[in-house]
PDB file of C-alpha atoms in Angstrom:
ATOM      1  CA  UNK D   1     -22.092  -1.251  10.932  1.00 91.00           C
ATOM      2  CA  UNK D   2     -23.645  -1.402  14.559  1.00 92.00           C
ATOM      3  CA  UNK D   3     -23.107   2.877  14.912  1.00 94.00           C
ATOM      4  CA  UNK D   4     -24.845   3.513  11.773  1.00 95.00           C
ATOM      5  CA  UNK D   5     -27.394   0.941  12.055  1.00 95.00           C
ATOM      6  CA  UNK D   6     -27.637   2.741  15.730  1.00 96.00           C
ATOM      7  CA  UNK D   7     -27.822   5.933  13.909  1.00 97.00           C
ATOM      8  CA  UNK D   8     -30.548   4.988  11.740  1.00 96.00           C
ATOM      9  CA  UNK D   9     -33.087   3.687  14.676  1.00 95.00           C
ATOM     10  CA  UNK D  10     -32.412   6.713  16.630  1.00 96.00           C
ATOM     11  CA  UNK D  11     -33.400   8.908  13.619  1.00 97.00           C
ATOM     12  CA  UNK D  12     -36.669   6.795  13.391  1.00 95.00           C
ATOM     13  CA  UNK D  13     -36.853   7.231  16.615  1.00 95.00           C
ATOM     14  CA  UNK D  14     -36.561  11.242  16.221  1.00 95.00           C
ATOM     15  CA  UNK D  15     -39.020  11.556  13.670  1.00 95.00           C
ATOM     16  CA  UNK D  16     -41.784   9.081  14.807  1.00 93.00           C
ATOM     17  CA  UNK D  17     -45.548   9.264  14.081  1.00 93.00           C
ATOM     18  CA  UNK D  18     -45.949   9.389  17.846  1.00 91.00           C
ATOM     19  CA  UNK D  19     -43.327  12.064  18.397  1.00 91.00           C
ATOM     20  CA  UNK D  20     -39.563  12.367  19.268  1.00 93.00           C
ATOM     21  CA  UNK D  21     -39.000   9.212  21.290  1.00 94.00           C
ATOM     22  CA  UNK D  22     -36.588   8.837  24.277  1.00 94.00           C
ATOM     23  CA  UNK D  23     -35.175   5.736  25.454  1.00 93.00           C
ATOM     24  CA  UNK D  24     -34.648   6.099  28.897  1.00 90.00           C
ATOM     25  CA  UNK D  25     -32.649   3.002  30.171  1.00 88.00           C
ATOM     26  CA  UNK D  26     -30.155   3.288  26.875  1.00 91.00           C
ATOM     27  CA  UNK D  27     -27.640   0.460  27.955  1.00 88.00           C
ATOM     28  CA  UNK D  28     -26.099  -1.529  25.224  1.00 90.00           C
ATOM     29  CA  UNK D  29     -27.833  -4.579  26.981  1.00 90.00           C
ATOM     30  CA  UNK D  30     -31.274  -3.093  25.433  1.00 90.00           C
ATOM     31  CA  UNK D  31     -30.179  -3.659  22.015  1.00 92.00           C
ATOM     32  CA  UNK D  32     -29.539  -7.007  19.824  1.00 92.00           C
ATOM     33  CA  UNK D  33     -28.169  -7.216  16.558  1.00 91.00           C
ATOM     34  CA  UNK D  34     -30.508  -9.120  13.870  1.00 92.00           C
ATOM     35  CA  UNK D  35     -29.992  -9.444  10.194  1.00 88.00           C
ATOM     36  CA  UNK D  36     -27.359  -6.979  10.419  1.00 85.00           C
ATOM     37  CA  UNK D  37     -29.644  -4.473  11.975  1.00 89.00           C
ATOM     38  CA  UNK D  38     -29.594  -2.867  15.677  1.00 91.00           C
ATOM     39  CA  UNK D  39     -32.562  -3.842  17.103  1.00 91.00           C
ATOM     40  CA  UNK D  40     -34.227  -2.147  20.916  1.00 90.00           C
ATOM     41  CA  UNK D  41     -34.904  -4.874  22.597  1.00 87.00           C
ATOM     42  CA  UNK D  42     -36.892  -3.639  25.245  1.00 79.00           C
ATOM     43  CA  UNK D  43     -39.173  -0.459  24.645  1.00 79.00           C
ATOM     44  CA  UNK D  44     -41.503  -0.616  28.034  1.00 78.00           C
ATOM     45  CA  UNK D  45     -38.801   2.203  29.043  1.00 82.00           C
ATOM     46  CA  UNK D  46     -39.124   4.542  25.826  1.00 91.00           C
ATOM     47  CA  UNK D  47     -41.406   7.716  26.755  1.00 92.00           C
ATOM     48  CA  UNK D  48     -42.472  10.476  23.813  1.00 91.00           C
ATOM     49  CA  UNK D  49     -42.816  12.844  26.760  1.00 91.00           C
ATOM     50  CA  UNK D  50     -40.763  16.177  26.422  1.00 89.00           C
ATOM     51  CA  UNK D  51     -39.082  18.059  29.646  1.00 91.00           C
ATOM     52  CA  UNK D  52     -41.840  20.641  29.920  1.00 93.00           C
ATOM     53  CA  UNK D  53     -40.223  24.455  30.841  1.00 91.00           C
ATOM     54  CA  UNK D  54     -40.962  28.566  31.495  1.00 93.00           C
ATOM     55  CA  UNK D  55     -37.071  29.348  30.604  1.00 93.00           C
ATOM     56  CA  UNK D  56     -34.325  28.404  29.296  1.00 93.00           C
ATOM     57  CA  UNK D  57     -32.780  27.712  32.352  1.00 92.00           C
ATOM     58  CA  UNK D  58     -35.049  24.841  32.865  1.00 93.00           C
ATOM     59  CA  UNK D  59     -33.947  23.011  29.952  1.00 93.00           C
ATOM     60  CA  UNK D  60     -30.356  21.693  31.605  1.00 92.00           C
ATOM     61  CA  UNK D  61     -29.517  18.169  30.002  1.00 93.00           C
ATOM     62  CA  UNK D  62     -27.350  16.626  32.298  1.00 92.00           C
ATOM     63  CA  UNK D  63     -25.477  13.427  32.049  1.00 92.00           C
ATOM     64  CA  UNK D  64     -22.819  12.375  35.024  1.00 90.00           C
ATOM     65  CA  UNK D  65     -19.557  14.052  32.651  1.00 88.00           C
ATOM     66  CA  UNK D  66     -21.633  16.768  30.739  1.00 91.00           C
ATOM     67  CA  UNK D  67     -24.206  18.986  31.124  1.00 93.00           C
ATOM     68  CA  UNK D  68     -25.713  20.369  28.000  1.00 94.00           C
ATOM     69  CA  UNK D  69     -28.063  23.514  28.033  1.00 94.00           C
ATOM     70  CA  UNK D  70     -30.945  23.754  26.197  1.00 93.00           C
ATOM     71  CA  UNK D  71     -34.131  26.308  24.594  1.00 93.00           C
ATOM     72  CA  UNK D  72     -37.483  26.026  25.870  1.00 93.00           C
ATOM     73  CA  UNK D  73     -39.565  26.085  22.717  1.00 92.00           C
ATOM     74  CA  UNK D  74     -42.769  28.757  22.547  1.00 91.00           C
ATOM     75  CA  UNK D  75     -44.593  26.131  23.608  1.00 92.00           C
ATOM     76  CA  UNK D  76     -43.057  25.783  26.962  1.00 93.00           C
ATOM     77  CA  UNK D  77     -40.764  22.396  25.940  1.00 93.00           C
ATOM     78  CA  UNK D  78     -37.385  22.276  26.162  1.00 93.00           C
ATOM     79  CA  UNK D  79     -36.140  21.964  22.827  1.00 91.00           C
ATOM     80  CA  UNK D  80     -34.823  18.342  20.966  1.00 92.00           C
ATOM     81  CA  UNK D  81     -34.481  16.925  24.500  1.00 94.00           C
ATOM     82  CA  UNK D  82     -35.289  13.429  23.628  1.00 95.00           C
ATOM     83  CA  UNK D  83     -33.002  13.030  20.472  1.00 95.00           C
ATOM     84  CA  UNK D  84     -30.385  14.824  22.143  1.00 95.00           C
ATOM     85  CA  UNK D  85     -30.430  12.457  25.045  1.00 95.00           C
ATOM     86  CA  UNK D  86     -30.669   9.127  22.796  1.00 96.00           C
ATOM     87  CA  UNK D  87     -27.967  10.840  20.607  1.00 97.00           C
ATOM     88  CA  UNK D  88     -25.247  11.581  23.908  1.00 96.00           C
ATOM     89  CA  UNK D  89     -26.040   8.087  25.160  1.00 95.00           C
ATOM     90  CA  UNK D  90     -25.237   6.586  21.849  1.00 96.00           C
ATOM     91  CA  UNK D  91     -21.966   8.750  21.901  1.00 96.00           C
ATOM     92  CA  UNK D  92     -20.868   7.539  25.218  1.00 95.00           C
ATOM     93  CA  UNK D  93     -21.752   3.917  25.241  1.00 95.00           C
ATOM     94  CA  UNK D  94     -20.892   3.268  21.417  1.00 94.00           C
ATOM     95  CA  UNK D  95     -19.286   5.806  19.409  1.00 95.00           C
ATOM     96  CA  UNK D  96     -16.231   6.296  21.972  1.00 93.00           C
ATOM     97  CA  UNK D  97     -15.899   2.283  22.057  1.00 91.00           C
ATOM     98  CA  UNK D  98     -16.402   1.101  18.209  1.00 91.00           C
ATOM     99  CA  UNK D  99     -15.437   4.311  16.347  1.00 89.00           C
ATOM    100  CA  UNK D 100     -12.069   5.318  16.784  1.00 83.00           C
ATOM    101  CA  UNK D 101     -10.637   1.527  15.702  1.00 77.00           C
ATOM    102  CA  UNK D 102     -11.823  -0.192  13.025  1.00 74.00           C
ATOM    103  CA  UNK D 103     -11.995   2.131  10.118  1.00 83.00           C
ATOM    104  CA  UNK D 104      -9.094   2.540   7.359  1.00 85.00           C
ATOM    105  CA  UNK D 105      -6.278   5.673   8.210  1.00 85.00           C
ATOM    106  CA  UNK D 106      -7.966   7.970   5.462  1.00 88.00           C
ATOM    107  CA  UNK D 107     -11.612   7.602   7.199  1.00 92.00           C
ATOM    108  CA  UNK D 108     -10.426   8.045  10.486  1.00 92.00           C
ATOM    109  CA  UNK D 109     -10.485  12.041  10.814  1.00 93.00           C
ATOM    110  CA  UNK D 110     -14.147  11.542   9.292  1.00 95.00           C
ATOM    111  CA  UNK D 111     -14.971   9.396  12.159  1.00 95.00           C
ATOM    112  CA  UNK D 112     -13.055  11.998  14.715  1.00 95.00           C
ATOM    113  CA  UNK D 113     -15.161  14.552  13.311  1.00 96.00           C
ATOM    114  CA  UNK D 114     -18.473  12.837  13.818  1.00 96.00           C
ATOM    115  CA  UNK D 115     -17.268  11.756  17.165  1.00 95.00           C
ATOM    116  CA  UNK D 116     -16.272  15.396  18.489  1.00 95.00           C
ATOM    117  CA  UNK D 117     -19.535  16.572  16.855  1.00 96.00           C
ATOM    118  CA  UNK D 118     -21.826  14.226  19.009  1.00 96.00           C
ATOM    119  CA  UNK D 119     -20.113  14.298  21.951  1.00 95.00           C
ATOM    120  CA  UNK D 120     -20.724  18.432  22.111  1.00 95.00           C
ATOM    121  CA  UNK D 121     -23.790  17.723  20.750  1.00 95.00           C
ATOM    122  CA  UNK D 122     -23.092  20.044  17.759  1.00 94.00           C
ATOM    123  CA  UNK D 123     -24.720  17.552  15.960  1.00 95.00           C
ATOM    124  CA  UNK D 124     -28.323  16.597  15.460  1.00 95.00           C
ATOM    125  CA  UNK D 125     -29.441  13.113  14.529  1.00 96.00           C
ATOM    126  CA  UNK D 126     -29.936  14.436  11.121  1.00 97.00           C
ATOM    127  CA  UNK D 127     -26.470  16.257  10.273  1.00 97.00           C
ATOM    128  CA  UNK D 128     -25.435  12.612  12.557  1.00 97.00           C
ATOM    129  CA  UNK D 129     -27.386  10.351  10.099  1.00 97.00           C
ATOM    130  CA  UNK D 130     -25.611  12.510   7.019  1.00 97.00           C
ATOM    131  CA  UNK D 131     -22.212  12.494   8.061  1.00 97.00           C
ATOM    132  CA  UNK D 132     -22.413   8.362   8.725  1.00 97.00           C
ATOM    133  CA  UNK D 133     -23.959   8.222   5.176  1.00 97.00           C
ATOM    134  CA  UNK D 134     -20.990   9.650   3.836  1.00 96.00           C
ATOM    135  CA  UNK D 135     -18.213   7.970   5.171  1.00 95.00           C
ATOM    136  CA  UNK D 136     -19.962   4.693   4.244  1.00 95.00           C
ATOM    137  CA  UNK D 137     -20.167   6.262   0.299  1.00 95.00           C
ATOM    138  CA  UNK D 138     -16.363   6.791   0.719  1.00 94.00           C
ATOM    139  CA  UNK D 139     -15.586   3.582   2.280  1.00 93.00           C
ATOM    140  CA  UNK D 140     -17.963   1.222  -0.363  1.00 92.00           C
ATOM    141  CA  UNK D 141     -16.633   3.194  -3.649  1.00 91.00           C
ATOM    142  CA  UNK D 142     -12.857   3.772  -2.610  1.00 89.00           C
ATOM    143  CA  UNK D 143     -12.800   7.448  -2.955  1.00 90.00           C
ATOM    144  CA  UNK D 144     -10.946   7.192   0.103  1.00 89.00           C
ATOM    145  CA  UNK D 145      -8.012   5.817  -1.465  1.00 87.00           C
ATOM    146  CA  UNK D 146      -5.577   8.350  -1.508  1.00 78.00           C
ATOM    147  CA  UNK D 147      -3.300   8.334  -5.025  1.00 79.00           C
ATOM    148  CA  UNK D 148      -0.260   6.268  -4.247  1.00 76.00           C
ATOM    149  CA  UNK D 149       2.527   3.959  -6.886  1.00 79.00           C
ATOM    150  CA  UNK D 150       0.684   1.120  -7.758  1.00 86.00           C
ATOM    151  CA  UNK D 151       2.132  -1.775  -6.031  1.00 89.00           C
ATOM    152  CA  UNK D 152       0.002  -4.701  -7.487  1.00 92.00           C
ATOM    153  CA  UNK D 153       2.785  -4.975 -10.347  1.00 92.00           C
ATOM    154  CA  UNK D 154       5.437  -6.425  -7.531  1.00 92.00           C
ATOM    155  CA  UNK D 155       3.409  -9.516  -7.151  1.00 93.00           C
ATOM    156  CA  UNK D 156       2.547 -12.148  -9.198  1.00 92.00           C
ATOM    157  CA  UNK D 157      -0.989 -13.462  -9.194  1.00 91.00           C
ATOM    158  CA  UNK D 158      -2.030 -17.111  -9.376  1.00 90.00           C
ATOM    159  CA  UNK D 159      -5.345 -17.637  -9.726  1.00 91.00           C
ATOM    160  CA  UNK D 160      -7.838 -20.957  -8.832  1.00 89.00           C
ATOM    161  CA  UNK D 161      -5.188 -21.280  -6.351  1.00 85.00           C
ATOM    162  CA  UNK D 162      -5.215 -20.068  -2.272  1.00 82.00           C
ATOM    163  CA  UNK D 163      -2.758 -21.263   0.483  1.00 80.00           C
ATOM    164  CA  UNK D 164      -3.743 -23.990   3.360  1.00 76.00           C
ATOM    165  CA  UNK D 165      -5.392 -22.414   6.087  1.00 72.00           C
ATOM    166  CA  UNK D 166      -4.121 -22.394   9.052  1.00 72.00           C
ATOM    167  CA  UNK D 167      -2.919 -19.916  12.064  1.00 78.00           C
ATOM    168  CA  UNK D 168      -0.256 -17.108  11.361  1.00 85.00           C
ATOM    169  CA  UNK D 169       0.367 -13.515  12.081  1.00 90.00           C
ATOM    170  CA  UNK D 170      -2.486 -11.311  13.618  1.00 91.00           C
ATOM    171  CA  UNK D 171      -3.165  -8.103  12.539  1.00 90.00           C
ATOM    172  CA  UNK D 172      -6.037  -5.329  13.920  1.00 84.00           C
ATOM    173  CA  UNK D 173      -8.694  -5.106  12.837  1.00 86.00           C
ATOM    174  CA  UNK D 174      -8.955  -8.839  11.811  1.00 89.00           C
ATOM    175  CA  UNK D 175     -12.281 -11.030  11.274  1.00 89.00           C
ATOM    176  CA  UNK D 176     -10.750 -13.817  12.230  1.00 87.00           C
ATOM    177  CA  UNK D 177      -8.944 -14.513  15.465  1.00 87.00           C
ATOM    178  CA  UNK D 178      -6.414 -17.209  13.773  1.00 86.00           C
ATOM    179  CA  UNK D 179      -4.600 -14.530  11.317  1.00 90.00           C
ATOM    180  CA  UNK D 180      -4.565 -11.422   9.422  1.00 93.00           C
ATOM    181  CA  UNK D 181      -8.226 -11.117   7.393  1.00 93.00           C
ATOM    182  CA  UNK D 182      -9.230  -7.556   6.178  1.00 94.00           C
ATOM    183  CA  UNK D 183     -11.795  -6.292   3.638  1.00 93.00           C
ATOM    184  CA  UNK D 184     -10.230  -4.299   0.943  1.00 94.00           C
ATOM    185  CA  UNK D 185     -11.529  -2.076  -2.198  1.00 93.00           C
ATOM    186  CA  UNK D 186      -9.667  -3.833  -4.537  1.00 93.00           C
ATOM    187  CA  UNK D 187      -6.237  -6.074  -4.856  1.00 94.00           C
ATOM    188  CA  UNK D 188      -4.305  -2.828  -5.375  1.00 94.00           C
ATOM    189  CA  UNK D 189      -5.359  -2.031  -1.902  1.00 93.00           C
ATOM    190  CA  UNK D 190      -4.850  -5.252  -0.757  1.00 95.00           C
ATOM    191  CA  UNK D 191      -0.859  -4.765  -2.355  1.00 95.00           C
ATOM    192  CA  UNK D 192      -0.400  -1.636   0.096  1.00 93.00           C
ATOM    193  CA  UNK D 193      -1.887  -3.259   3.293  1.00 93.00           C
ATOM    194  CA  UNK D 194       0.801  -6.496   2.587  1.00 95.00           C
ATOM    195  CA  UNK D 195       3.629  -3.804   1.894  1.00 94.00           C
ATOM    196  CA  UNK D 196       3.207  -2.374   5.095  1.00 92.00           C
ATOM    197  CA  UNK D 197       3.011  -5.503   7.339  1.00 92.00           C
ATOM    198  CA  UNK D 198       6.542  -6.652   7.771  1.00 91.00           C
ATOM    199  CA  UNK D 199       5.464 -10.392   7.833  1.00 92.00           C
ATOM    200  CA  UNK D 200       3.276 -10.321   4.897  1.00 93.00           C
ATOM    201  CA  UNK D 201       4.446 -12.443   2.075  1.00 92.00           C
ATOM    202  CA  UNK D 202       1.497 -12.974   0.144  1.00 92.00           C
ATOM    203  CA  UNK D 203      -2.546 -12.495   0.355  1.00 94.00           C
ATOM    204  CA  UNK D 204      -5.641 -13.733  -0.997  1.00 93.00           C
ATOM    205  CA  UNK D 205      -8.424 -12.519  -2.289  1.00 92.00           C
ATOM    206  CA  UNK D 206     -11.276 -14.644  -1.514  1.00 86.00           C
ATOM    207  CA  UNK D 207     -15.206 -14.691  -2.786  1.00 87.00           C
ATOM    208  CA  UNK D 208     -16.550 -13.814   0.613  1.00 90.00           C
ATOM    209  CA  UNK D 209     -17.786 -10.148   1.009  1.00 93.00           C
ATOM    210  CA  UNK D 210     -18.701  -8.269   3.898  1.00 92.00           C
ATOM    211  CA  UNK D 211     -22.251  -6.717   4.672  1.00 91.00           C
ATOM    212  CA  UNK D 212     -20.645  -3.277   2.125  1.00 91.00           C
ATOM    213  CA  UNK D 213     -20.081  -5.669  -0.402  1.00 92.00           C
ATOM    214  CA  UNK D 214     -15.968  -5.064  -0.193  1.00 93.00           C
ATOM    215  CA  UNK D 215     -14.033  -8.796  -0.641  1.00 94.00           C
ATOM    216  CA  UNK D 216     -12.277 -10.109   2.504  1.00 94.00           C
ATOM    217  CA  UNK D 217      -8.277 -10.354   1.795  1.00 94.00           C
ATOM    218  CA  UNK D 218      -6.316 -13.042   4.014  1.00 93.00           C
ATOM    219  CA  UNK D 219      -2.916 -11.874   4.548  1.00 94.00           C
ATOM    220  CA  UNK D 220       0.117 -14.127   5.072  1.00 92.00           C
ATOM    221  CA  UNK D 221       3.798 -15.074   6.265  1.00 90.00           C
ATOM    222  CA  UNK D 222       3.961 -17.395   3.245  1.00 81.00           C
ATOM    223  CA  UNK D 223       2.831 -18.947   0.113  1.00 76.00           C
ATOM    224  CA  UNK D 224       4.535 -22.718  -0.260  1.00 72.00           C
ATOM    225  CA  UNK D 225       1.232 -24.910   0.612  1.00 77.00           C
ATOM    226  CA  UNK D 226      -1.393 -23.999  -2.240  1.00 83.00           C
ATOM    227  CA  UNK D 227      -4.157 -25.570  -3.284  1.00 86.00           C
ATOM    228  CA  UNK D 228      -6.621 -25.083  -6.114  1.00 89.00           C
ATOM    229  CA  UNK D 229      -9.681 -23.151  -5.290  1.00 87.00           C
ATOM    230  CA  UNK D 230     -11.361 -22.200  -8.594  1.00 87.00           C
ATOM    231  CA  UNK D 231     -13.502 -18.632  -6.058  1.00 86.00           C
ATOM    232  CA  UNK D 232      -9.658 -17.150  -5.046  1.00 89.00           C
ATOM    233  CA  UNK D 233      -6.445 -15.919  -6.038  1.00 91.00           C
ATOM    234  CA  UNK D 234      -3.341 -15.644  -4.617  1.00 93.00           C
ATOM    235  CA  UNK D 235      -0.821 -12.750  -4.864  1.00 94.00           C
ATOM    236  CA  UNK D 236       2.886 -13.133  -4.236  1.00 92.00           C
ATOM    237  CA  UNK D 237       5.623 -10.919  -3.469  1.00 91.00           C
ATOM    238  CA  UNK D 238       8.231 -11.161  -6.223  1.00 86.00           C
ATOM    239  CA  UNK D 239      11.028 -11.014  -4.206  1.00 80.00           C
ATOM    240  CA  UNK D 240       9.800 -14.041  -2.088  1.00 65.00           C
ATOM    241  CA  UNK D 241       8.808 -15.598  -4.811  1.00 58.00           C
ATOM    242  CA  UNK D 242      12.768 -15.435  -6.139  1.00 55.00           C
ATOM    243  CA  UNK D 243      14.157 -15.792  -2.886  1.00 53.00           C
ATOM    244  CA  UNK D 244      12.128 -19.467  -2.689  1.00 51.00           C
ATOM    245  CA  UNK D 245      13.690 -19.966  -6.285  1.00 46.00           C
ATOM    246  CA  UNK D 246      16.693 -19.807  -4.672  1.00 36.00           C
TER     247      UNK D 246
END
């Protein structure tokens, strides 16, 4: 959420009435996150000025890892300078940091890609802006989901019901520090995530939805302490379900 909503101010930013626009002190410090949206905080250091040139070999972008060559344009300016700069500086101070980690195993060579792409700056904000777009399309319909056994039919489902919260097994990338909370697609994705957790005996799929829209699943150890909530629904493993039988 915070790359593409990054992604989406620095192609405003590209395309401006007043020009390209560069923001020259680009520190994660400068921006604040409101209503879901990245917001700049501080523009008195944004300039729609262009490195002017006579050659090519005046249009060097340099950064203290990379340096990045450039065309000076007919019109003696070096070429996408200011969208290339914002575009490296969101690469290195929030692409490498949020990207890699947070995304479901299907999306992550997307996110590689678009991560490679920017940090060679093969990519402009535009084919940037695109590539986001469609990993979010993927991500909010499920297309992602590769074809697998369906695994909802080993667990029986109980609904108006949920289990007492309270702290128990952590899992990455949670939303909550006390346990194992993930947005999901749908309960048959939900099924495969508790397969493949050795502690999981049982999750719940709750009313609460993330800013995509996808439910938020809380995954646990058990399933003994339930009590009726009309907004959920519990889904238990059959074999723990037997083995508590016995």
């Amino acid at each position: 959420q915070i790359c593409l909503s990054l992604v989406k101010l620095l192609f405003y930013l590209a395309h401006s009435p007043l020009g390209s626009i560069v923001l020259l002190d680009f520190q994660p410090r400068q921006f604040v996150m409101v209503d879901g949206n990245l917001k700049v905080t501080d523009m008195d250091d944004a300039s729609t000025e262009e490195l002017s040139c006579k050659e090519d070999n005046d249009c060097t972008l340099d950064f203290p890892t990379r340096s990045f060559p450039l065309k000076c344009s007919v019109v003696g300016k070096c070429e996408g300078i200011n969208e290339k700069k914002n575009l490296f500086n969101a690469y290195r101070y929030f692409f490498t940091y949020l990207l890699p980690h947070s995304a479901p195993p299907a999306l992550r060579p997307l996110l590689s890609d678009i991560l490679n792409a920017t940090g060679d700056l093969r990519y402009g904000i535009n084919e940037t802006l695109r590539a986001f777009e469609k990993v979010l399309h993927l991500y909010k319909s499920g297309l992602y989901l590769q074809k697998r056994p369906l695994l909802l039919k080993d667990y029986i489902s109980l609904k108006g019901f949920r289990t007492v919260e309270g702290e128990d097994y952590k899992c990455w990338p949670s939303y909550s520090h006390l346990g194992c909370l993930l947005s999901i697609h749908s309960a048959e994705e939900a099924a495969a995530i508790c397969n493949s957790q050795l502690q999981c005996q049982s999750f719940i799929v709750t009313q609460h939805r993330t800013w995509t829209g996808r439910p938020l699943a809380s995954f646990q150890s058990s399933w003994t302490d339930l009590i009726p909530d009309a907004n959920a629904v519990v889904y238990i493993k059959r074999s723990a379900s037997s083995r508590e039988r016995l």
